[in-house]
Short mmCIF file of C-alpha atoms and ligand atoms in Angstrom, two decimals:
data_model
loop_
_atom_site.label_atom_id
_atom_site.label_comp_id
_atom_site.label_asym_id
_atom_site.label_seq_id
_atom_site.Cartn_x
_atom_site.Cartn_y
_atom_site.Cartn_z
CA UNK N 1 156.25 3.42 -22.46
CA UNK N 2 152.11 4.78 -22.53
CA UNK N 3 152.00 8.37 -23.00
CA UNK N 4 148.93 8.56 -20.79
CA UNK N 5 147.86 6.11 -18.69
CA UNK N 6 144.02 6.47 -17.39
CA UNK N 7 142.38 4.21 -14.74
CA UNK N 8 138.86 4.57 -13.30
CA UNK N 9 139.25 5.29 -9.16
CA UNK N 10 135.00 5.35 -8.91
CA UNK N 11 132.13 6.09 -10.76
CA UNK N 12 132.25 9.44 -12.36
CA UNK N 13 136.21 9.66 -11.13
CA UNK N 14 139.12 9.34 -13.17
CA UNK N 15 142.87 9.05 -12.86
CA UNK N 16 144.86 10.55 -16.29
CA UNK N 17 148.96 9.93 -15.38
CA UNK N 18 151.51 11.25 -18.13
CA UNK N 19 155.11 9.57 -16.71
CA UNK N 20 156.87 11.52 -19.31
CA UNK N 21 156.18 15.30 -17.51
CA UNK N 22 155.39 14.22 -14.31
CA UNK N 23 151.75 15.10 -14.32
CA UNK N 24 149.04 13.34 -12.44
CA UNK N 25 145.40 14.09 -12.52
CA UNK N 26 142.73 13.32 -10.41
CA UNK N 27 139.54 14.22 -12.33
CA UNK N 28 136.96 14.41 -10.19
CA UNK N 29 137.02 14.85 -6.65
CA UNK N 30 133.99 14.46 -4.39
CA UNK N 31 134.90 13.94 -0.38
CA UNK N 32 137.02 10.96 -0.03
CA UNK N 33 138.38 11.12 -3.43
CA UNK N 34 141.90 10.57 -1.26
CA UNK N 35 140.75 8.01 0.25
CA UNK N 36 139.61 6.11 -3.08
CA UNK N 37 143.32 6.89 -4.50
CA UNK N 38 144.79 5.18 -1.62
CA UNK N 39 142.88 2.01 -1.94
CA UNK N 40 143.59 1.74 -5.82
CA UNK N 41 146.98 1.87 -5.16
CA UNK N 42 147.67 5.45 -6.92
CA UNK N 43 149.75 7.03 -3.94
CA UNK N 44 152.79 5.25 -4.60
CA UNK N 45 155.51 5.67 -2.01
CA UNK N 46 158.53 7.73 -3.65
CA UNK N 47 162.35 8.49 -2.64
CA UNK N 48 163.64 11.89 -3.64
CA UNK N 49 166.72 13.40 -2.05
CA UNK N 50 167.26 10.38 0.68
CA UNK N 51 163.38 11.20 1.27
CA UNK N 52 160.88 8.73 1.00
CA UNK N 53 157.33 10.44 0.81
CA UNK N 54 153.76 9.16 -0.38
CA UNK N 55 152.98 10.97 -3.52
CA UNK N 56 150.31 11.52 -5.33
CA UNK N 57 148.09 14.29 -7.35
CA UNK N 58 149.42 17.49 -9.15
CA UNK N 59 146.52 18.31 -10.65
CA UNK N 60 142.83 17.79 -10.21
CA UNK N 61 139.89 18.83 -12.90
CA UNK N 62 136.30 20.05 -11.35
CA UNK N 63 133.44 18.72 -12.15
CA UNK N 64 131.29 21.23 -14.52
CA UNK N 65 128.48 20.56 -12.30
CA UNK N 66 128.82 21.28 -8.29
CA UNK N 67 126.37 18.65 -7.13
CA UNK N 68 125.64 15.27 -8.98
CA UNK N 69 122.29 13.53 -8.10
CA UNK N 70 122.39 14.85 -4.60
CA UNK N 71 125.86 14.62 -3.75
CA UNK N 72 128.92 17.41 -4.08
CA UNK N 73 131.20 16.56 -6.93
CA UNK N 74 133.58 19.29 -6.03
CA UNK N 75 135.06 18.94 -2.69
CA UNK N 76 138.95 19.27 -3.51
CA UNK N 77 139.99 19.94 0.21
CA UNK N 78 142.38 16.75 1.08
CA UNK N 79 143.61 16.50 -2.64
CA UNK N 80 144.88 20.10 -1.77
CA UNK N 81 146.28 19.15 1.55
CA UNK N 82 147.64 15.86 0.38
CA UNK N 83 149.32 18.27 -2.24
CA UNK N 84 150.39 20.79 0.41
CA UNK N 85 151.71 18.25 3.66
CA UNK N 86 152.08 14.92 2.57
CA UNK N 87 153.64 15.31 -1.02
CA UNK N 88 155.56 18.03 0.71
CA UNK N 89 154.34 20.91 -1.92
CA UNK N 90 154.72 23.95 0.56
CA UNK N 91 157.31 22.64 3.04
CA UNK N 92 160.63 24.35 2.25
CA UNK N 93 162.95 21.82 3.20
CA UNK N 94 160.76 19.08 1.00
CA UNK N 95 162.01 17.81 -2.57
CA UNK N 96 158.50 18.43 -3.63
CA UNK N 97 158.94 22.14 -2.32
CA UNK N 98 161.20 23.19 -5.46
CA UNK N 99 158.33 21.61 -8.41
CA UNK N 100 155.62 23.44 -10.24
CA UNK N 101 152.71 24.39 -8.13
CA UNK N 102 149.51 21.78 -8.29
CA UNK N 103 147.00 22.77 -11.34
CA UNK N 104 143.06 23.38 -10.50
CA UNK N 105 141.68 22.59 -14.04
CA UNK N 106 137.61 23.44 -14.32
CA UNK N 107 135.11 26.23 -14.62
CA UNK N 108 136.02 29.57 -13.54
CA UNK N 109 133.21 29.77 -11.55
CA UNK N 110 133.79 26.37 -9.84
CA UNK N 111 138.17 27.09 -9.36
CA UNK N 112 137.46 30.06 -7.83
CA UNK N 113 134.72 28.59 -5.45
CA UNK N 114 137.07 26.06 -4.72
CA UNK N 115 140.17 28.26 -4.21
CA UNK N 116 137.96 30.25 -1.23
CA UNK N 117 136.38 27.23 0.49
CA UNK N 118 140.01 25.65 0.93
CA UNK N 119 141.46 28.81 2.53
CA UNK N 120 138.32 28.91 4.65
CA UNK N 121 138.71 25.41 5.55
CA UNK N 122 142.82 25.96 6.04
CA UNK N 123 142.67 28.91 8.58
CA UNK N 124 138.90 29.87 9.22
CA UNK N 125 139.06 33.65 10.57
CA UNK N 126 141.56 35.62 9.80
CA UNK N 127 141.01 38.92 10.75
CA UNK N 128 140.30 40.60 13.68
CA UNK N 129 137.05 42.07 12.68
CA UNK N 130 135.50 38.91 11.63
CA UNK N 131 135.89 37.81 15.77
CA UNK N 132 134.57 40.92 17.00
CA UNK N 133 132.05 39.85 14.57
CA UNK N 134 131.36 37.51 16.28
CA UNK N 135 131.30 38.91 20.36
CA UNK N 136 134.94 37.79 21.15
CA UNK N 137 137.06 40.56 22.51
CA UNK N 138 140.55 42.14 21.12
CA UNK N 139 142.90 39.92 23.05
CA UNK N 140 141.05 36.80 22.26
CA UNK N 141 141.09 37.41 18.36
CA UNK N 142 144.62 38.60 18.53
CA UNK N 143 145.93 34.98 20.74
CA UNK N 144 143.77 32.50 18.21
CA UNK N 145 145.33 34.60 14.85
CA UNK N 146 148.77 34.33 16.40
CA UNK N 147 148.25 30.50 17.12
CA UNK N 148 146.71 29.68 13.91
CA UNK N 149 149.72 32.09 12.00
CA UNK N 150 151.83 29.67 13.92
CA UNK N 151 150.51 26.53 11.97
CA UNK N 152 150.56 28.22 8.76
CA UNK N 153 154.46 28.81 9.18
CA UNK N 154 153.30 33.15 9.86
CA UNK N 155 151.97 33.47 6.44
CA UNK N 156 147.96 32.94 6.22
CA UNK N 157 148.59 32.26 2.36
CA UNK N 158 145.83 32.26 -0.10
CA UNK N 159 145.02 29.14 -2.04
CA UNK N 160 145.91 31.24 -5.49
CA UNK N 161 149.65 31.08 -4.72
CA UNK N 162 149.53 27.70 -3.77
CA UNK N 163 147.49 26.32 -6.54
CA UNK N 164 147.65 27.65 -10.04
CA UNK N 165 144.25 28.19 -11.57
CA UNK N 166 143.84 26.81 -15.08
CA UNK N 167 140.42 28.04 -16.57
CA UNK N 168 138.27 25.92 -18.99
CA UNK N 169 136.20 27.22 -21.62
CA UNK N 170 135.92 26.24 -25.14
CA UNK N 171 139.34 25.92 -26.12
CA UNK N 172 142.21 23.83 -25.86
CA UNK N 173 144.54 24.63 -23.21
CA UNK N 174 148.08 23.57 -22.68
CA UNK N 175 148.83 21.76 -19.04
CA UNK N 176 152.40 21.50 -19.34
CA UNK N 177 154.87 20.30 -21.67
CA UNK N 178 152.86 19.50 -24.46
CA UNK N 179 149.95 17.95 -22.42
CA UNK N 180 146.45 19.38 -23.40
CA UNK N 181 142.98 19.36 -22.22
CA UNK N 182 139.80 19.89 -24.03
CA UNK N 183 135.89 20.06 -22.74
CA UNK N 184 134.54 18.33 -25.96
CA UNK N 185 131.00 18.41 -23.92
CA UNK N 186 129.39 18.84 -20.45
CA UNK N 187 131.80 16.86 -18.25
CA UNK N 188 133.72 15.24 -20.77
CA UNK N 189 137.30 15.93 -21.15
CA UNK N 190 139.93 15.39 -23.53
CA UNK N 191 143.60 15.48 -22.73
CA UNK N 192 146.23 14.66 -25.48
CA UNK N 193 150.25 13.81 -25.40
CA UNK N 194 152.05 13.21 -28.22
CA UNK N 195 149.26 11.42 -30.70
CA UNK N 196 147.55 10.20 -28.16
CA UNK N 197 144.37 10.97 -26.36
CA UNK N 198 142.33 9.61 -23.92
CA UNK N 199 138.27 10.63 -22.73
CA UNK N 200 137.13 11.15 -19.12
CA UNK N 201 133.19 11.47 -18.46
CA UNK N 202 132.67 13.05 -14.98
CA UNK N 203 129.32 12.87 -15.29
CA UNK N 204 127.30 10.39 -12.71
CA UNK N 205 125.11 7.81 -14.65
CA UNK N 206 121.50 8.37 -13.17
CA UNK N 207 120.84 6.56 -9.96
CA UNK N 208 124.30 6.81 -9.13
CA UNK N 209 126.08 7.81 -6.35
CA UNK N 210 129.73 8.30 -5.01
CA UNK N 211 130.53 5.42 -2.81
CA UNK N 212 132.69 5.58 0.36
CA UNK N 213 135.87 3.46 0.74
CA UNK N 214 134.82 1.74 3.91
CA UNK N 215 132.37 -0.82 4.74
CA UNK N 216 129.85 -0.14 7.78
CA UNK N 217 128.22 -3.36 9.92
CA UNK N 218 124.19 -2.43 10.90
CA UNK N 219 124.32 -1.71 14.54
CA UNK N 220 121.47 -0.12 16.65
CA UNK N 221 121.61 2.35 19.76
CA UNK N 222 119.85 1.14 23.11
CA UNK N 223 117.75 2.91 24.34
CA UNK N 224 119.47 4.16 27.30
CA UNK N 225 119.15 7.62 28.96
CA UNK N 226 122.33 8.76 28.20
CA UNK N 227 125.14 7.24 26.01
CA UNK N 228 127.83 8.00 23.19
CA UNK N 229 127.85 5.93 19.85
CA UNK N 230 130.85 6.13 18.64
CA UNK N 231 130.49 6.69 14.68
CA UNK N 232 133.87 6.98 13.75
CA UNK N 233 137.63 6.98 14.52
CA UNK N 234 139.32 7.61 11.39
CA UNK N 235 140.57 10.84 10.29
CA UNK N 236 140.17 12.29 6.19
CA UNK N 237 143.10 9.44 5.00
CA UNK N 238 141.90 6.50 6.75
CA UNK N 239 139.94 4.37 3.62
CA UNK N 240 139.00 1.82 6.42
CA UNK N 241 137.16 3.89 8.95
CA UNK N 242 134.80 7.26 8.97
CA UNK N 243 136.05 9.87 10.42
CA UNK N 244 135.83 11.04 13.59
CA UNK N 245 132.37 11.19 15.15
CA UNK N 246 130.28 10.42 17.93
CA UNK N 247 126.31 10.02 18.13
CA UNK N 248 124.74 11.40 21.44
CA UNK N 249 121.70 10.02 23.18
CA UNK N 250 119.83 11.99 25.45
CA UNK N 251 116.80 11.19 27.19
CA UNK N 252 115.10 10.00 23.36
CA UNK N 253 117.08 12.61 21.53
CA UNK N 254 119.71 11.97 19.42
CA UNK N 255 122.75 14.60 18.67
CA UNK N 256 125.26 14.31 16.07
CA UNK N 257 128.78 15.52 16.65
CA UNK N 258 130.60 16.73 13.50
CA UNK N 259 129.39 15.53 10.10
CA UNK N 260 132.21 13.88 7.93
CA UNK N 261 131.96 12.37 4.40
CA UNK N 262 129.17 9.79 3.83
CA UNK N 263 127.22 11.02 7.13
CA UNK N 264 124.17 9.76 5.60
CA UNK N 265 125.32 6.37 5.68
CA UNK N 266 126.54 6.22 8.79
CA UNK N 267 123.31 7.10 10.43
CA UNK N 268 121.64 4.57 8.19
CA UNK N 269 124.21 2.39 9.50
CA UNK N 270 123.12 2.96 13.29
CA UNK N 271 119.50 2.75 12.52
CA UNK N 272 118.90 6.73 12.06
CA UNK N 273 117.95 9.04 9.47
CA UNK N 274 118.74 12.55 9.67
CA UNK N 275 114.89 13.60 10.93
CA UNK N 276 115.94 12.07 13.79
CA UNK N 277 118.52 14.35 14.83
CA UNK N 278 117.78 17.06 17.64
CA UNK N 279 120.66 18.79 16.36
CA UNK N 280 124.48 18.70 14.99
CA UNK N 281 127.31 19.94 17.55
CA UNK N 282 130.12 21.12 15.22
CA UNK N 283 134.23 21.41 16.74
CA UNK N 284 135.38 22.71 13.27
CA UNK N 285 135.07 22.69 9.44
CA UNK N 286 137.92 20.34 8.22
CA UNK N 287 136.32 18.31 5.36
CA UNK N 288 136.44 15.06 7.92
CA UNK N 289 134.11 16.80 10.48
CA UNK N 290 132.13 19.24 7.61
CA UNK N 291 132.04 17.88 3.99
CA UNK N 292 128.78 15.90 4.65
CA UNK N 293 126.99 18.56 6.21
CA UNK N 294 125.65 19.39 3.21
CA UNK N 295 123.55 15.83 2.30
CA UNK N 296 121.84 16.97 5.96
CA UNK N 297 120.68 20.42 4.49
CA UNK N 298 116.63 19.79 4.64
CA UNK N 299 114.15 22.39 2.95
CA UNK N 300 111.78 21.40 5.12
CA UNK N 301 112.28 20.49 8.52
CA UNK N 302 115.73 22.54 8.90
CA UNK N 303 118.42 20.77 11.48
CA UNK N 304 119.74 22.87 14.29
CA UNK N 305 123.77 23.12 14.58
CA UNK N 306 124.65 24.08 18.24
CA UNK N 307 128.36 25.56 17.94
CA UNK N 308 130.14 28.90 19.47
CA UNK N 309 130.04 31.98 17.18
CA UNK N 310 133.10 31.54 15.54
CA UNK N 311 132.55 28.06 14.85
CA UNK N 312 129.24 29.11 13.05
CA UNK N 313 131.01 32.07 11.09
CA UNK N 314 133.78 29.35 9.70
CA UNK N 315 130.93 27.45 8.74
CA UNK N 316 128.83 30.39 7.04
CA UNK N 317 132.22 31.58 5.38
CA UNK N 318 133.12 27.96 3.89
CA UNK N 319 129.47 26.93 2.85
CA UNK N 320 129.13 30.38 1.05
CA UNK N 321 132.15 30.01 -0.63
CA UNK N 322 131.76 26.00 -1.90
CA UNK N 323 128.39 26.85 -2.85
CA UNK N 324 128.43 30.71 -4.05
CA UNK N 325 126.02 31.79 -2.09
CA UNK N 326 125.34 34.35 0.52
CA UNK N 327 126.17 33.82 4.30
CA UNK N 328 123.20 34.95 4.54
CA UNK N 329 121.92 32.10 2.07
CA UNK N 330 123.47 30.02 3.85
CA UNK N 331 121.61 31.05 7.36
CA UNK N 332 118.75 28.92 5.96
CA UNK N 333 119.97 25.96 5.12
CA UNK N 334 120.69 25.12 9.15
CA UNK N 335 118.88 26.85 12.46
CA UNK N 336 121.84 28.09 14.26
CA UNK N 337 122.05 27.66 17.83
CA UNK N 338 124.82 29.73 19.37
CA UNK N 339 127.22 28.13 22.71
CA UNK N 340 128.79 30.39 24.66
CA UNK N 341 132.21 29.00 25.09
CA UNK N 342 133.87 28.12 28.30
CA UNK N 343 130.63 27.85 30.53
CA UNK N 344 127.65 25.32 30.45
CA UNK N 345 125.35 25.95 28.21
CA UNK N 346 122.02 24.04 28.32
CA UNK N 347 120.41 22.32 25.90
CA UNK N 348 117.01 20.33 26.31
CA UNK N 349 118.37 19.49 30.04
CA UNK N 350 121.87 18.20 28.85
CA UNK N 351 124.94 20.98 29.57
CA UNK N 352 127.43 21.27 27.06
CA UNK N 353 130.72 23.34 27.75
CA UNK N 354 132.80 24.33 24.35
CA UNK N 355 136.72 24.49 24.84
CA UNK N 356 138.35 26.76 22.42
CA UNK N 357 141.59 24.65 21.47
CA UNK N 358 144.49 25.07 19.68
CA UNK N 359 144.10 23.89 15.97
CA UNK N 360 145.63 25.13 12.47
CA UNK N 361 141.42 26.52 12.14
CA UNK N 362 138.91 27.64 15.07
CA UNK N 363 138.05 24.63 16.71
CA UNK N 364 136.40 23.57 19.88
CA UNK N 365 136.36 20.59 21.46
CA UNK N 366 133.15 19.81 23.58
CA UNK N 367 132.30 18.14 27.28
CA UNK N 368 128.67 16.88 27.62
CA UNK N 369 127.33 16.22 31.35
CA UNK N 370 124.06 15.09 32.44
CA UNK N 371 122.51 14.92 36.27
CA UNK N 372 122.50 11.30 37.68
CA UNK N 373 121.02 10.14 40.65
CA UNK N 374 123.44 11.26 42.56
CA UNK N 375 126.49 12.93 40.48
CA UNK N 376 126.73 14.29 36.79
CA UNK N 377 128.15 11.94 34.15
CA UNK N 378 130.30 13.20 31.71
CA UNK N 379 131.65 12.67 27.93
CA UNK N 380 134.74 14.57 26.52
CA UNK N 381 134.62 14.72 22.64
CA UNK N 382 138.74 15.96 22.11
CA UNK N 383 138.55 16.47 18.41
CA UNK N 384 140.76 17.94 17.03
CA UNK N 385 143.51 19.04 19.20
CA UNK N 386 147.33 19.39 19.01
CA UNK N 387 150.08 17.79 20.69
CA UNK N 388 151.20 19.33 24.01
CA UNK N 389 154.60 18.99 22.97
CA UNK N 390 154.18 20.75 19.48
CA UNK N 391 152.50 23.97 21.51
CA UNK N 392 155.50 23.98 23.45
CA UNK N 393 157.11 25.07 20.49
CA UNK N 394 155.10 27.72 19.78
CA UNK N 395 155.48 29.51 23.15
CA UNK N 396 157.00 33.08 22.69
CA UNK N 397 157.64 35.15 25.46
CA UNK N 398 158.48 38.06 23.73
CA UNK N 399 155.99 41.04 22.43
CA UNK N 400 155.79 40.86 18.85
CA UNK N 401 156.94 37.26 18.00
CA UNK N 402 154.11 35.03 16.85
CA UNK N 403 153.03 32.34 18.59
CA UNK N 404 151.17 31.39 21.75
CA UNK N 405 151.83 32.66 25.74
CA UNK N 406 152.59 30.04 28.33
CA UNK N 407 149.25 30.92 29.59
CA UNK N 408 147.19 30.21 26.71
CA UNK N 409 149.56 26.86 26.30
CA UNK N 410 148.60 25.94 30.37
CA UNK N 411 144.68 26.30 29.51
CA UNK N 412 144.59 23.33 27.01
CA UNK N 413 146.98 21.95 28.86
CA UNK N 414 144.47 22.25 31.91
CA UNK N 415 141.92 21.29 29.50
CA UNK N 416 143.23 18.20 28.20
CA UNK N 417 143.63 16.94 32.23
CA UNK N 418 140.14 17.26 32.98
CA UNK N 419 138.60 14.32 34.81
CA UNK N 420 135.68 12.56 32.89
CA UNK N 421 133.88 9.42 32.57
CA UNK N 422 134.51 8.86 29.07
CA UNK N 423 136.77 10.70 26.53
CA UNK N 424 137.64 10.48 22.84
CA UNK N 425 140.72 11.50 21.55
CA UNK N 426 142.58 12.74 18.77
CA UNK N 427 145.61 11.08 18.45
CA UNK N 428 146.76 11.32 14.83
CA UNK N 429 150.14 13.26 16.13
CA UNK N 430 151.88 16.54 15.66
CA UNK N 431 152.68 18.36 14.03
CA UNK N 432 148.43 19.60 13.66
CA UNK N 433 147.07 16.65 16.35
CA UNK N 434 147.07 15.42 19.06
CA UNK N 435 149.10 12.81 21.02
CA UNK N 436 148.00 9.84 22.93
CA UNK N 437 151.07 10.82 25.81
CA UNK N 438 149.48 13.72 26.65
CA UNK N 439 146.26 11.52 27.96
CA UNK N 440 149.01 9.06 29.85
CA UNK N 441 148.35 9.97 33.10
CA UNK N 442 144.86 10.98 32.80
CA UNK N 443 142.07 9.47 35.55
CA UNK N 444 139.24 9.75 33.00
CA UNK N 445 136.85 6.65 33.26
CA UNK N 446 137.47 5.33 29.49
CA UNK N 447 139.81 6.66 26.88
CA UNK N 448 138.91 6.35 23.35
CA UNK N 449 140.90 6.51 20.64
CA UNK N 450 140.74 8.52 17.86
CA UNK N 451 141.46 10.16 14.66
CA UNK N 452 144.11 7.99 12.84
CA UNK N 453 144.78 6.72 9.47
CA UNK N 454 147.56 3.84 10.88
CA UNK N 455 147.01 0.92 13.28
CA UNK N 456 147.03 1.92 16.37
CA UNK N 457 150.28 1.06 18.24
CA UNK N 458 151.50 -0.59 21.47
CA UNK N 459 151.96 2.14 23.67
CA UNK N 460 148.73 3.97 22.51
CA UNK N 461 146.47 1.02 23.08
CA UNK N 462 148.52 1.19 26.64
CA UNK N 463 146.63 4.32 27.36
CA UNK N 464 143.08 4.33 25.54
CA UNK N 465 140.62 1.99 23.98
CA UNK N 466 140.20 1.30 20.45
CA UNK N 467 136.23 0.70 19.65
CA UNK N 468 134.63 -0.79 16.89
CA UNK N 469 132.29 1.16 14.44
CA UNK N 470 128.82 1.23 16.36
CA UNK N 471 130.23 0.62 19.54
CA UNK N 472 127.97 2.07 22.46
CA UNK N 473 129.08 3.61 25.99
CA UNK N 474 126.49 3.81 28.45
CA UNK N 475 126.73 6.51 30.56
CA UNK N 476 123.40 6.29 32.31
CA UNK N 477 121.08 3.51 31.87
CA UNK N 478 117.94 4.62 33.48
CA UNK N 479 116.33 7.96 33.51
CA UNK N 480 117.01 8.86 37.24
ZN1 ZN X 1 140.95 19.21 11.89
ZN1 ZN X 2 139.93 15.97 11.72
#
C-alpha cells in the first residue's frame, strides 16, 4: 500500500491522502475548492455504521499568501461545512461525530482569519447589541438569535472547537500518528509518513488563475426595459452550475444579485464587466452568494451594495475578518446603500422590498417591481430560504424554549405565497433550504428553480421551471 498518496485537484491545489491514519488533506482552498474535489473523484461515497455518507477532507493547509495574482487563495468555508454536515463531523448521531476534529494547518495569522470569517459566515450576528447596532429593535434581535440558535442545534459554537488549529512556523510539526508537515519555503510544504515524503507548491505560476469547475456558453442581455438574467442555479456543491444568481435590467442599468465564486466570469459570460454594474443587491454572506465579492472590490470607481443593515454588518464583520482589516477598512472597498426592510424602497425608479427570512445566517430575500403601463411587474428573488415544514419544527410556544413563534413562522409563510410574475426559488431542501412543495400551489406567473447540486426531479419540474445559464425573462419590453 502508498504511504501518501498526492494528486493535483487544480493549479496551485493539492490533495495529500495517508490511508494508513485516516488523514486527508486538501492543500489549498480557494472558493470552489469542493467543487474541484467532487469532479476529481476525491469525495468517495463511504458506509460506516449501516450509514452511507460522502466523505471527504479532514484537514486543509492555507495558503501562506491570502490573495494569489488577484484571486483569494484562502476561502476554506464549504471545506468546513462539508466537514461539519455532509461528512457528519458535528452531528451527534453521525459515525463521523465520534473522530478527531478536522485540522486547519497554515499561518497563524491566516488560521485565525479563517477561524472568524467561518463563524461569521455560519451565524452572522450573534448578539443583541450588534442588531441594535444596526436600528432593529429588542424583540426583533431576540426572534432572529432564537431562529438562527435553532439551526445551530442552541449552541452558536465557535469555529476553534470545531476545528483544531495547527500553527506553522519553521518547524516540523506532527499531524497525527506519525504524519508530519514542514514549510521548507514560501508555499511549499513537506509532509512525511514512514520514509516517505511528498512536496506541495501552493504557489500560483504567474499568469495563473484558479479556474471554476463549470463551463459558461456567451449569451447577451436584450435590451429590454425590465428583465431578470438568470446567472445561476446551483448552490456551493453543484461543479456543473454557478450558484445562485440573477442579473437585473432596469431601464439601461444593470444590478447584480448576490456575488458567488467566479462572478467575474459570469458577467464576462453575459457580455458585462463589473463597471457596468449600478449596484450589487446582497440576501446573505454564504460563500455561494459572497466569496466573489471580493474580485468586484474597485479602487477606483467603488460599486454600490444595496442591502438592509444587518445584511451590511454580516458583510463588514466577514470581510474584516477574511481580510484582517477594519470594518471600517472595509467601508471603502463598497458604497453602502442601506434598504429598509419590509417596505419599498426606491432605487433609480425601480422599488425593491427586502424580506427578512428564516436562514441558519441573516438573510433576506428580495421582490423587485417596476410601473407598467398599466400595473407593476414584479420579480421574487427567494434565496435562501428554509422549508416550511422544517420551521414547523422549530415552533415553541413556550417562554424560554428556543425557537421561533407561530407568528414569525406565518410571516414567511405569508411571504413565500406572495403573488408575482416571476420567482426564483431555493429548493435545495431542509433541513437549511427550501422546498419546491411549499411553491405548489402558488399563482406566481413563472417559477424558477433554484439552488441545487442534484438533477432536478419529477415532481419539482411539476411545479417550477428549470432555465438554462443566460436564460432571459422579460418582464417589460418597452419603456412605457
Ligand atoms: Zn445560504
Ligand atoms: Zn446559498
Amino acid at each position: 500500500m502508498v504511504s501518501i498518496i498526492k494528486r493535483k485537484v487544480l493549479d496551485g491545489v493539492y490533495w495529500i491522502e495517508i490511508p494508513e491514519v485516516d488523514l486527508r488533506i486538501l492543500c489549498g482552498c480557494p472558493a470552489d475548492s469542493i467543487k474541484h474535489c467532487a469532479t476529481k473523484g476525491l469525495l468517495k461515497i463511504v458506509k460506516e455504521d449501516g450509514i452511507e455518507y460522502e466523505s471527504g477532507p479532514n484537514a486543509m493547509l492555507l495558503s501562506d499568501d491570502l490573495i494569489q495574482n488577484g484571486s483569494l487563495s484562502n476561502v476554506s468555508e464549504f471545506v468546513a461545512y462539508h466537514m461539519f454536515y455532509t461528512q457528519g463531523m458535528i452531528i451527534p448521531t453521525h459515525p463521523s461525530f465520534k473522530k478527531p476534529n478536522p485540522l486547519m494547518i497554515g499561518k497563524k495569522d491566516q488560521v485565525d482569519a479563517q477561524m472568524e470569517y467561518i463563524f461569521y459566515g455560519n451565524y452572522g450576528l450573534t448578539r443583541e447589541k450588534e442588531f441594535l447596532d444596526c436600528g432593529e429593535s429588542v424583540s426583533f434581535a431576540k426572534e432572529n438569535i432564537a431562529m438562527k440558535l435553532r439551526f445551530a442545534q442552541n449552541n452558536f459554537t465557535h469555529t476553534r472547537d470545531l476545528i483544531d488549529p495547527v500553527y506553522l512556523n519553521r518547524k516540523k510539526v506532527e499531524l497525527r500518528n506519525g504524519v508530519f508537515v514542514r514549510r521548507i519555503k514560501h508555499n511549499v510544504f513537506d509532509f512525511t509518513y514512514k520514509n516517505k515524503s511528498v512536496q506541495v507548491n501552493l504557489n500560483l505560476r504567474k499568469y495563473r488563475h484558479y479556474q471554476p469547475t463549470f463551463v459558461l456558453p456567451q449569451r447577451t442581455i436584450p435590451d429590454d426595459y425590465f428583465s431578470v438574467t438568470h446567472t445561476g442555479e446551483g448552490d456551493g456543491w453543484n461543479p456543473h452550475k454557478p450558484s445562485l444568481s440573477s442579473i437585473i435590467r432596469f431601464d439601461g442599468r444593470f444590478f447584480l444579485i448576490d456575488a458567488g465564486p467566479y462572478i467575474k466570469k459570469i458577467l464576462k459570460a453575459v457580455g458585462l464587466t463589473p463597471d457596468q454594474l449600478s449596484g450589487i443587491f446582497i440576501t446573505h454572506v454564504h460563500d455561494d452568494h459572497f466569496a466573489g465579492l471580493f474580485n468586484l472590490i474597485r479602487e477606483n470607481n467603488r460599486l454600490t451594495i444595496h442591502a438592509t443593515p444587518v445584511i451590511r454588518a454580516t458583510l463588514q464583520k466577514k470581510f474584516s475578518s477574511l481580510l484582517s482589516v477594519s470594518e471600517e477598512e472595509v467601508g471603502r472597498y463598497f458604497n453602502f446603500s442601506d434598504l429598509k426592510r419590509d417596505v419599498w424602497n426606491q432605487r433609480y425608479g425601480m422599488e425593491v422590498k427586502p424580506l427578512p427570512t428564516a436562514h441558519p445566517v441573516d438573510t433576506t430575500i428580495f421582490i423587485f417591481r417596476v410601473k407598467g403601463k398599466e400595473r407593476y411587474y414584479s420579480y421574487g428573488h427567494y434565496s435562501d430560504i428554509a422549508a416550511l415544514s422544517w420551521l414547523k419544527t422549530m415552533i415553541v410556544d413556550k417562554k424560554g424554549e428556543i425557537g421561533i413563534s407561530r407568528k414569525y413562522y406565518e410571516t414567511i409563510k405569508s411571504d413565500f405565497e406572495i403573488v408575482l410574475d416571476l420567482k426564483k426559488i431555493d429548493v435545495g431542501g431542509p433541513a437549511i433550504h427550501g422546498d419546491a412543495e411549499d411553491f405548489a400551489a402558488d399563482r406566481t406567473g413563472k417559477l424558477v428553480l433554484g439552488h441545487s447540486h442534484l438533477p432536478f426531479t419529477e415532481r419539482q419540474l411539476a411545479i417550477g421551471d428549470e432555465v438554462n445559464f443566460g436564460h432571459v425573462d422579460t418582464l417589460i419590453k418597452k419603456k412605457p
